[in-house]
Amino acid sequence: MFDPKILEDIAQHVSNALPSGFKDLRHDVEKNLKVALQAGFNKLDLVTREEFDVQAAVLARTRAKLEELERRVVALEHSQPGSASTVGGTADKS
């Protein structure tokens, strides 16, 4: 789901911030922090940037198709005889 390098970088920054007395535990802290971060990210049900970009592109194409279909429907409605007296699908009988 995520680039493991990012998790390693975060874990390393945190372990580097530990006081010098804790440097012996550095490897264990990095390992446990990476596992905890990965578990937390998995619970969030996040998507990668690539997945997001693909879905955004699909949405943009779908919107464009919808707008084109709406224009075609309006053009067809206007080309039909007597369509000027219909608004919202109901005829004005007054």
Short mmCIF file of N, CA, C and O in Angstrom, two decimals:
data_model
loop_
_atom_site.label_atom_id
_atom_site.label_comp_id
_atom_site.label_asym_id
_atom_site.label_seq_id
_atom_site.Cartn_x
_atom_site.Cartn_y
_atom_site.Cartn_z
N MET A 1 0.83 -1.19 0.00
CA MET A 1 0.00 0.00 0.00
C MET A 1 0.87 1.25 0.00
O MET A 1 0.66 2.14 -0.79
N PHE A 2 1.86 1.29 0.89
CA PHE A 2 2.73 2.45 0.98
C PHE A 2 4.15 2.05 0.66
O PHE A 2 4.54 0.91 0.81
N ASP A 3 4.91 3.03 0.27
CA ASP A 3 6.32 2.80 0.00
C ASP A 3 7.01 2.50 1.33
O ASP A 3 7.00 3.32 2.25
N PRO A 4 7.60 1.32 1.46
CA PRO A 4 8.27 0.97 2.73
C PRO A 4 9.38 1.94 3.08
O PRO A 4 9.69 2.13 4.26
N LYS A 5 9.96 2.60 2.08
CA LYS A 5 11.03 3.56 2.33
C LYS A 5 10.53 4.72 3.20
O LYS A 5 11.25 5.19 4.08
N ILE A 6 9.30 5.13 2.98
CA ILE A 6 8.73 6.23 3.78
C ILE A 6 8.63 5.81 5.25
O ILE A 6 9.00 6.58 6.15
N LEU A 7 8.14 4.59 5.47
CA LEU A 7 8.02 4.11 6.85
C LEU A 7 9.40 3.98 7.50
O LEU A 7 9.56 4.31 8.68
N GLU A 8 10.37 3.51 6.74
CA GLU A 8 11.72 3.39 7.28
C GLU A 8 12.29 4.76 7.63
O GLU A 8 12.94 4.93 8.67
N ASP A 9 12.05 5.75 6.77
CA ASP A 9 12.53 7.11 7.05
C ASP A 9 11.91 7.68 8.32
O ASP A 9 12.61 8.28 9.14
N ILE A 10 10.60 7.48 8.47
CA ILE A 10 9.93 7.99 9.67
C ILE A 10 10.48 7.31 10.91
O ILE A 10 10.80 7.97 11.91
N ALA A 11 10.62 5.98 10.84
CA ALA A 11 11.14 5.24 12.00
C ALA A 11 12.56 5.68 12.32
O ALA A 11 12.93 5.82 13.50
N GLN A 12 13.36 5.91 11.29
CA GLN A 12 14.75 6.33 11.53
C GLN A 12 14.80 7.73 12.15
O GLN A 12 15.60 7.98 13.06
N HIS A 13 13.95 8.65 11.71
CA HIS A 13 13.93 9.99 12.28
C HIS A 13 13.55 9.94 13.76
O HIS A 13 14.14 10.66 14.58
N VAL A 14 12.58 9.10 14.08
CA VAL A 14 12.16 8.99 15.47
C VAL A 14 13.28 8.38 16.31
O VAL A 14 13.59 8.86 17.40
N SER A 15 13.90 7.32 15.79
CA SER A 15 14.97 6.69 16.57
C SER A 15 16.18 7.61 16.71
O SER A 15 16.88 7.58 17.73
N ASN A 16 16.45 8.45 15.71
CA ASN A 16 17.55 9.41 15.82
C ASN A 16 17.28 10.49 16.86
O ASN A 16 18.20 11.08 17.41
N ALA A 17 16.00 10.71 17.13
CA ALA A 17 15.64 11.73 18.11
C ALA A 17 15.74 11.20 19.55
O ALA A 17 15.63 11.98 20.49
N LEU A 18 15.98 9.91 19.71
CA LEU A 18 16.10 9.35 21.05
C LEU A 18 17.37 9.85 21.73
O LEU A 18 18.38 10.09 21.08
N PRO A 19 17.32 9.99 23.05
CA PRO A 19 18.54 10.36 23.79
C PRO A 19 19.63 9.31 23.59
O PRO A 19 19.35 8.15 23.28
N SER A 20 20.87 9.70 23.81
CA SER A 20 22.00 8.81 23.54
C SER A 20 21.94 7.51 24.34
O SER A 20 22.43 6.48 23.88
N GLY A 21 21.36 7.50 25.50
CA GLY A 21 21.25 6.29 26.31
C GLY A 21 20.35 5.24 25.66
O GLY A 21 20.46 4.06 25.96
N PHE A 22 19.49 5.66 24.77
CA PHE A 22 18.58 4.73 24.12
C PHE A 22 19.08 4.25 22.76
O PHE A 22 18.40 3.50 22.09
N LYS A 23 20.25 4.68 22.38
CA LYS A 23 20.78 4.31 21.06
C LYS A 23 20.94 2.80 20.91
O LYS A 23 20.85 2.28 19.82
N ASP A 24 21.18 2.10 22.04
CA ASP A 24 21.30 0.65 21.97
C ASP A 24 19.98 0.00 21.54
O ASP A 24 19.98 -1.07 20.94
N LEU A 25 18.90 0.64 21.85
CA LEU A 25 17.59 0.11 21.50
C LEU A 25 17.10 0.59 20.13
O LEU A 25 15.99 0.29 19.73
N ARG A 26 17.95 1.31 19.46
CA ARG A 26 17.57 1.97 18.20
C ARG A 26 16.96 1.00 17.19
O ARG A 26 15.91 1.26 16.61
N HIS A 27 17.62 -0.13 16.97
CA HIS A 27 17.14 -1.09 15.98
C HIS A 27 15.75 -1.60 16.36
O HIS A 27 14.86 -1.69 15.51
N ASP A 28 15.56 -1.94 17.65
CA ASP A 28 14.26 -2.43 18.09
C ASP A 28 13.18 -1.36 17.96
O ASP A 28 12.05 -1.65 17.56
N VAL A 29 13.54 -0.13 18.29
CA VAL A 29 12.57 0.97 18.17
C VAL A 29 12.17 1.16 16.71
O VAL A 29 10.98 1.29 16.39
N GLU A 30 13.14 1.17 15.80
CA GLU A 30 12.84 1.34 14.38
C GLU A 30 11.92 0.22 13.88
O GLU A 30 10.93 0.48 13.20
N LYS A 31 12.27 -1.00 14.24
CA LYS A 31 11.49 -2.16 13.79
C LYS A 31 10.06 -2.08 14.31
O LYS A 31 9.09 -2.24 13.55
N ASN A 32 9.91 -1.85 15.60
CA ASN A 32 8.58 -1.80 16.20
C ASN A 32 7.77 -0.61 15.71
O ASN A 32 6.56 -0.70 15.52
N LEU A 33 8.44 0.51 15.48
CA LEU A 33 7.74 1.69 15.00
C LEU A 33 7.24 1.48 13.57
O LEU A 33 6.11 1.86 13.23
N LYS A 34 8.06 0.83 12.74
CA LYS A 34 7.63 0.54 11.36
C LYS A 34 6.39 -0.35 11.36
O LYS A 34 5.44 -0.11 10.62
N VAL A 35 6.41 -1.37 12.21
CA VAL A 35 5.26 -2.28 12.30
C VAL A 35 4.02 -1.53 12.78
O VAL A 35 2.93 -1.69 12.23
N ALA A 36 4.19 -0.69 13.78
CA ALA A 36 3.05 0.07 14.32
C ALA A 36 2.51 1.06 13.28
O ALA A 36 1.29 1.19 13.13
N LEU A 37 3.39 1.73 12.58
CA LEU A 37 2.94 2.67 11.55
C LEU A 37 2.21 1.96 10.42
O LEU A 37 1.16 2.42 9.96
N GLN A 38 2.76 0.84 9.98
CA GLN A 38 2.11 0.08 8.91
C GLN A 38 0.72 -0.38 9.34
O GLN A 38 -0.24 -0.27 8.58
N ALA A 39 0.60 -0.88 10.56
CA ALA A 39 -0.70 -1.33 11.07
C ALA A 39 -1.68 -0.16 11.14
O ALA A 39 -2.85 -0.29 10.78
N GLY A 40 -1.20 0.99 11.60
CA GLY A 40 -2.06 2.16 11.68
C GLY A 40 -2.53 2.62 10.31
O GLY A 40 -3.71 2.94 10.11
N PHE A 41 -1.62 2.63 9.33
CA PHE A 41 -2.00 3.03 7.98
C PHE A 41 -2.98 2.04 7.35
O PHE A 41 -3.89 2.42 6.64
N ASN A 42 -2.78 0.75 7.63
CA ASN A 42 -3.70 -0.26 7.08
C ASN A 42 -5.10 -0.09 7.63
O ASN A 42 -6.08 -0.31 6.93
N LYS A 43 -5.21 0.30 8.90
CA LYS A 43 -6.53 0.52 9.50
C LYS A 43 -7.24 1.71 8.88
O LYS A 43 -8.46 1.76 8.84
N LEU A 44 -6.48 2.68 8.38
CA LEU A 44 -7.08 3.87 7.79
C LEU A 44 -7.66 3.62 6.41
O LEU A 44 -8.41 4.43 5.89
N ASP A 45 -7.33 2.48 5.80
CA ASP A 45 -7.84 2.12 4.48
C ASP A 45 -7.54 3.22 3.46
O ASP A 45 -8.41 3.71 2.76
N LEU A 46 -6.29 3.63 3.40
CA LEU A 46 -5.84 4.67 2.50
C LEU A 46 -5.50 4.09 1.13
O LEU A 46 -5.28 2.90 0.99
N VAL A 47 -5.47 4.94 0.13
CA VAL A 47 -5.07 4.52 -1.21
C VAL A 47 -3.77 5.23 -1.57
O VAL A 47 -3.44 6.28 -1.03
N THR A 48 -3.07 4.64 -2.53
CA THR A 48 -1.83 5.27 -2.99
C THR A 48 -2.17 6.45 -3.88
O THR A 48 -3.29 6.60 -4.38
N ARG A 49 -1.19 7.30 -4.11
CA ARG A 49 -1.37 8.46 -4.99
C ARG A 49 -1.72 8.00 -6.40
O ARG A 49 -2.54 8.61 -7.07
N GLU A 50 -1.08 6.90 -6.85
CA GLU A 50 -1.35 6.38 -8.19
C GLU A 50 -2.80 5.94 -8.32
O GLU A 50 -3.46 6.23 -9.31
N GLU A 51 -3.32 5.23 -7.30
CA GLU A 51 -4.71 4.79 -7.33
C GLU A 51 -5.65 5.99 -7.34
O GLU A 51 -6.67 5.99 -8.06
N PHE A 52 -5.32 6.99 -6.56
CA PHE A 52 -6.15 8.20 -6.51
C PHE A 52 -6.16 8.89 -7.87
O PHE A 52 -7.22 9.30 -8.36
N ASP A 53 -4.99 9.02 -8.49
CA ASP A 53 -4.90 9.69 -9.79
C ASP A 53 -5.69 8.93 -10.86
O ASP A 53 -6.35 9.55 -11.70
N VAL A 54 -5.64 7.60 -10.83
CA VAL A 54 -6.40 6.80 -11.79
C VAL A 54 -7.89 7.05 -11.61
O VAL A 54 -8.62 7.28 -12.58
N GLN A 55 -8.36 7.03 -10.37
CA GLN A 55 -9.78 7.25 -10.11
C GLN A 55 -10.21 8.68 -10.46
O GLN A 55 -11.32 8.90 -10.95
N ALA A 56 -9.35 9.65 -10.25
CA ALA A 56 -9.65 11.03 -10.62
C ALA A 56 -9.80 11.15 -12.13
O ALA A 56 -10.68 11.85 -12.63
N ALA A 57 -8.94 10.45 -12.88
CA ALA A 57 -9.03 10.47 -14.34
C ALA A 57 -10.32 9.81 -14.82
O ALA A 57 -10.99 10.30 -15.74
N VAL A 58 -10.69 8.69 -14.20
CA VAL A 58 -11.94 8.01 -14.55
C VAL A 58 -13.12 8.94 -14.28
O VAL A 58 -14.04 9.05 -15.10
N LEU A 59 -13.10 9.61 -13.15
CA LEU A 59 -14.18 10.54 -12.81
C LEU A 59 -14.26 11.68 -13.81
O LEU A 59 -15.35 12.07 -14.23
N ALA A 60 -13.13 12.22 -14.22
CA ALA A 60 -13.13 13.32 -15.18
C ALA A 60 -13.72 12.86 -16.52
O ALA A 60 -14.51 13.59 -17.14
N ARG A 61 -13.34 11.66 -16.98
CA ARG A 61 -13.90 11.14 -18.23
C ARG A 61 -15.39 10.91 -18.11
O ARG A 61 -16.16 11.22 -19.02
N THR A 62 -15.83 10.40 -16.97
CA THR A 62 -17.25 10.15 -16.74
C THR A 62 -18.03 11.46 -16.73
O THR A 62 -19.12 11.54 -17.32
N ARG A 63 -17.48 12.48 -16.09
CA ARG A 63 -18.15 13.79 -16.09
C ARG A 63 -18.27 14.35 -17.50
O ARG A 63 -19.31 14.91 -17.87
N ALA A 64 -17.21 14.22 -18.28
CA ALA A 64 -17.23 14.73 -19.65
C ALA A 64 -18.29 14.00 -20.48
O ALA A 64 -19.04 14.63 -21.23
N LYS A 65 -18.38 12.70 -20.32
CA LYS A 65 -19.40 11.92 -21.04
C LYS A 65 -20.79 12.33 -20.60
O LYS A 65 -21.70 12.46 -21.44
N LEU A 66 -20.97 12.51 -19.30
CA LEU A 66 -22.28 12.92 -18.77
C LEU A 66 -22.69 14.27 -19.33
O LEU A 66 -23.84 14.46 -19.76
N GLU A 67 -21.76 15.23 -19.34
CA GLU A 67 -22.08 16.55 -19.88
C GLU A 67 -22.44 16.47 -21.36
O GLU A 67 -23.37 17.14 -21.81
N GLU A 68 -21.74 15.65 -22.13
CA GLU A 68 -22.05 15.48 -23.55
C GLU A 68 -23.43 14.86 -23.72
O GLU A 68 -24.22 15.30 -24.56
N LEU A 69 -23.74 13.85 -22.93
CA LEU A 69 -25.07 13.23 -23.01
C LEU A 69 -26.18 14.21 -22.62
O LEU A 69 -27.25 14.22 -23.24
N GLU A 70 -25.92 15.05 -21.62
CA GLU A 70 -26.91 16.06 -21.23
C GLU A 70 -27.15 17.03 -22.38
O GLU A 70 -28.30 17.40 -22.65
N ARG A 71 -26.06 17.45 -23.06
CA ARG A 71 -26.22 18.35 -24.22
C ARG A 71 -27.03 17.68 -25.33
O ARG A 71 -27.89 18.30 -25.94
N ARG A 72 -26.77 16.40 -25.56
CA ARG A 72 -27.50 15.68 -26.61
C ARG A 72 -28.98 15.55 -26.26
O ARG A 72 -29.84 15.68 -27.14
N VAL A 73 -29.29 15.28 -25.00
CA VAL A 73 -30.68 15.16 -24.57
C VAL A 73 -31.40 16.49 -24.77
O VAL A 73 -32.53 16.54 -25.29
N VAL A 74 -30.76 17.58 -24.38
CA VAL A 74 -31.37 18.90 -24.55
C VAL A 74 -31.61 19.17 -26.04
O VAL A 74 -32.68 19.65 -26.43
N ALA A 75 -30.63 18.85 -26.88
CA ALA A 75 -30.79 19.07 -28.32
C ALA A 75 -31.92 18.22 -28.88
O ALA A 75 -32.73 18.71 -29.69
N LEU A 76 -32.04 16.99 -28.44
CA LEU A 76 -33.13 16.13 -28.90
C LEU A 76 -34.48 16.65 -28.42
O LEU A 76 -35.47 16.62 -29.16
N GLU A 77 -34.53 17.11 -27.17
CA GLU A 77 -35.79 17.66 -26.65
C GLU A 77 -36.22 18.87 -27.45
O GLU A 77 -37.41 19.05 -27.73
N HIS A 78 -35.28 19.72 -27.82
CA HIS A 78 -35.62 20.92 -28.58
C HIS A 78 -35.96 20.62 -30.02
O HIS A 78 -36.67 21.39 -30.67
N SER A 79 -35.49 19.52 -30.56
CA SER A 79 -35.77 19.18 -31.96
C SER A 79 -37.12 18.51 -32.14
O SER A 79 -37.62 18.42 -33.25
N GLN A 80 -37.76 18.08 -31.05
CA GLN A 80 -39.06 17.43 -31.14
C GLN A 80 -40.16 18.47 -31.22
O GLN A 80 -40.10 19.50 -30.54
N PRO A 81 -41.19 18.23 -32.07
CA PRO A 81 -42.30 19.19 -32.18
C PRO A 81 -43.05 19.34 -30.85
O PRO A 81 -43.25 18.36 -30.15
N GLY A 82 -43.41 20.57 -30.52
CA GLY A 82 -44.17 20.84 -29.31
C GLY A 82 -43.34 20.79 -28.03
O GLY A 82 -43.88 20.88 -26.95
N SER A 83 -42.03 20.67 -28.15
CA SER A 83 -41.20 20.57 -26.95
C SER A 83 -41.07 21.91 -26.23
O SER A 83 -40.74 21.95 -25.07
N ALA A 84 -41.35 23.00 -26.90
CA ALA A 84 -41.24 24.32 -26.28
C ALA A 84 -42.27 24.51 -25.18
O ALA A 84 -42.05 25.25 -24.24
N SER A 85 -43.40 23.79 -25.28
CA SER A 85 -44.43 23.94 -24.26
C SER A 85 -44.23 23.00 -23.09
O SER A 85 -44.99 23.05 -22.14
N THR A 86 -43.24 22.13 -23.16
CA THR A 86 -42.99 21.22 -22.04
C THR A 86 -41.80 21.71 -21.22
O THR A 86 -40.78 22.07 -21.76
N VAL A 87 -42.02 21.73 -19.93
CA VAL A 87 -40.95 22.13 -19.02
C VAL A 87 -40.89 21.08 -17.93
O VAL A 87 -41.87 20.81 -17.26
N GLY A 88 -39.72 20.48 -17.77
CA GLY A 88 -39.54 19.48 -16.72
C GLY A 88 -40.38 18.25 -16.95
O GLY A 88 -40.73 17.56 -16.02
N GLY A 89 -40.78 17.97 -18.21
CA GLY A 89 -41.53 16.76 -18.52
C GLY A 89 -43.02 16.91 -18.38
O GLY A 89 -43.77 15.97 -18.59
N THR A 90 -43.51 18.09 -18.04
CA THR A 90 -44.96 18.29 -17.92
C THR A 90 -45.38 19.38 -18.87
O THR A 90 -44.72 20.39 -19.04
N ALA A 91 -46.47 19.15 -19.54
CA ALA A 91 -46.98 20.14 -20.51
C ALA A 91 -47.79 21.21 -19.77
O ALA A 91 -48.49 20.93 -18.81
N ASP A 92 -47.69 22.43 -20.26
CA ASP A 92 -48.46 23.54 -19.70
C ASP A 92 -49.80 23.58 -20.40
O ASP A 92 -49.89 23.88 -21.58
N LYS A 93 -50.90 23.23 -19.70
CA LYS A 93 -52.22 23.10 -20.29
C LYS A 93 -53.07 24.35 -20.10
O LYS A 93 -54.24 24.33 -20.29
N SER A 94 -52.56 25.48 -19.71
CA SER A 94 -53.39 26.65 -19.49
C SER A 94 -53.63 27.44 -20.71
O SER A 94 -53.11 27.43 -21.71
#
